[in-house]
XYZ file of C-alpha atoms in Angstrom:
157
model
C -2.254 -9.155 -9.484
C -2.257 -5.541 -9.247
C 0.388 -2.924 -10.120
C 0.354 0.488 -8.397
C 2.420 3.381 -9.640
C 2.501 7.133 -9.632
C 0.237 8.811 -12.140
C 2.673 11.612 -12.817
C 5.636 9.450 -13.971
C 6.812 7.638 -17.081
C 8.377 4.274 -16.817
C 10.071 2.198 -19.436
C 8.697 -1.359 -19.969
C 11.734 -2.938 -18.189
C 10.453 -1.469 -14.903
C 7.387 -3.569 -14.999
C 9.121 -6.575 -16.245
C 11.570 -6.349 -13.360
C 8.784 -6.112 -10.796
C 6.995 -9.192 -12.033
C 10.178 -11.335 -11.860
C 11.061 -13.046 -9.699
C 7.380 -13.307 -8.455
C 6.532 -12.038 -4.984
C 3.099 -11.359 -3.375
C 4.139 -7.813 -2.614
C 7.103 -5.959 -3.893
C 8.374 -2.368 -4.285
C 10.733 -1.095 -6.976
C 13.046 1.786 -5.869
C 16.124 3.578 -6.611
C 19.231 1.931 -5.133
C 21.295 3.244 -2.272
C 23.689 5.198 -4.445
C 20.753 7.605 -5.245
C 19.757 8.345 -1.725
C 19.272 12.016 -1.083
C 18.255 13.612 2.197
C 15.682 15.768 0.375
C 13.685 12.877 -0.908
C 10.427 12.539 0.817
C 10.179 8.684 1.187
C 12.810 5.990 2.005
C 12.224 2.171 2.639
C 13.648 0.867 5.895
C 14.195 -2.856 6.483
C 16.673 -5.735 6.493
C 17.642 -8.491 4.186
C 14.932 -8.955 1.615
C 11.982 -7.278 3.461
C 10.855 -3.730 3.599
C 9.744 -3.279 7.224
C 8.480 0.356 6.970
C 8.624 3.599 5.145
C 10.077 6.839 6.486
C 8.206 9.784 5.204
C 9.193 13.473 5.410
C 6.130 15.626 4.738
C 8.111 18.738 4.686
C 10.673 17.585 2.156
C 13.575 18.714 4.368
C 15.566 15.582 5.451
C 13.921 12.325 5.178
C 17.192 10.597 6.589
C 16.606 12.432 9.895
C 13.075 10.997 10.031
C 14.249 7.392 9.377
C 15.305 6.270 12.852
C 16.816 2.894 12.363
C 16.400 0.052 14.748
C 18.891 -2.741 15.417
C 20.063 -4.622 12.147
C 17.896 -2.301 10.034
C 19.183 -0.106 7.216
C 17.831 2.085 4.517
C 17.164 -0.102 1.409
C 16.378 2.696 -1.046
C 14.407 5.754 -1.872
C 11.813 7.069 -4.242
C 9.536 4.193 -4.459
C 7.356 4.452 -7.662
C 6.051 1.011 -8.466
C 4.429 -1.549 -6.249
C 2.888 -4.983 -7.099
C 0.412 -7.008 -4.925
C -1.241 -10.453 -5.330
C -2.805 -13.203 -3.316
C -3.041 -12.503 0.486
C -1.097 -9.265 0.180
C -3.683 -7.903 -2.278
C -6.468 -8.666 0.087
C -4.616 -6.755 2.783
C -4.101 -3.917 0.327
C -7.837 -3.692 -0.389
C -8.745 -3.675 3.285
C -6.234 -1.049 4.194
C -7.413 1.029 1.183
C -11.044 0.849 2.495
C -9.812 2.069 6.041
C -7.804 4.861 4.375
C -10.689 6.030 2.104
C -12.992 6.103 5.085
C -10.606 8.234 6.972
C -10.278 10.506 3.903
C -14.073 10.756 3.443
C -14.594 12.271 6.974
C -11.544 14.477 6.891
C -12.223 18.243 6.691
C -9.956 20.242 4.303
C -6.923 18.732 2.746
C -6.312 15.073 3.644
C -2.788 15.038 5.013
C -2.602 11.548 6.601
C 0.485 9.783 5.359
C 1.716 6.245 5.958
C -0.741 4.144 3.811
C 1.995 1.932 2.470
C 3.823 1.693 5.830
C 0.535 0.484 7.369
C 0.477 -2.482 4.941
C 3.696 -3.948 6.585
C 2.058 -3.624 10.038
C -1.039 -5.410 8.613
C 1.105 -8.435 7.709
C 2.017 -7.574 4.162
C 5.756 -7.275 4.188
C 7.204 -5.951 0.791
C 10.170 -7.416 -1.041
C 12.511 -4.673 -2.228
C 13.521 -4.759 -5.808
C 16.418 -2.446 -6.815
C 15.822 -0.623 -10.221
C 18.296 -1.568 -12.812
C 18.277 1.787 -14.623
C 16.467 4.344 -12.329
C 17.849 7.264 -14.368
C 15.214 6.390 -17.113
C 12.336 7.026 -14.822
C 10.741 10.468 -15.752
C 8.622 12.521 -13.333
C 6.244 14.908 -15.089
C 6.125 17.629 -12.347
C 8.211 20.378 -13.966
C 9.294 21.829 -17.343
C 12.624 20.217 -16.812
C 11.013 16.845 -16.434
C 9.007 17.293 -19.568
C 12.216 18.271 -21.402
C 13.947 15.089 -20.125
C 10.978 13.094 -21.491
C 11.370 14.625 -24.943
C 15.042 13.470 -24.902
C 14.471 9.977 -23.501
C 15.823 7.400 -26.007
C 13.341 4.868 -24.857
C 10.421 7.135 -25.855
C 11.634 7.492 -29.464
């Protein structure tokens, strides 16, 4: 099994526990629908218990305008921070990573290609969405306000 999460964020232990139960070969933990904001950069699009793709707004303007929904699809959640992979899904992840890394190696200047996680679904690695129980406890460490929030987090005391 492998867990992938953003390196500039702090997550309480319950986040990882929630991802590992119930078991799935590929899952993504995200903020629930009530937290969706147009200015987020990523939302999960899918139906039922599968994430079909991710909509990404590179300009951070309005991700909901980017997420053109197909029939019977809806936006499952936003701000995905933790993924888990195992079994066949882990093998697909490794293969997709190698292709992604090869593209990055020959890229001149900043590597701006997006869609790495979205490519996993098209490679046969559908992700099960897991709604975060207490997403307000996640702490990004990008700004001074975030760092102050971390200082006040009860679960870090």
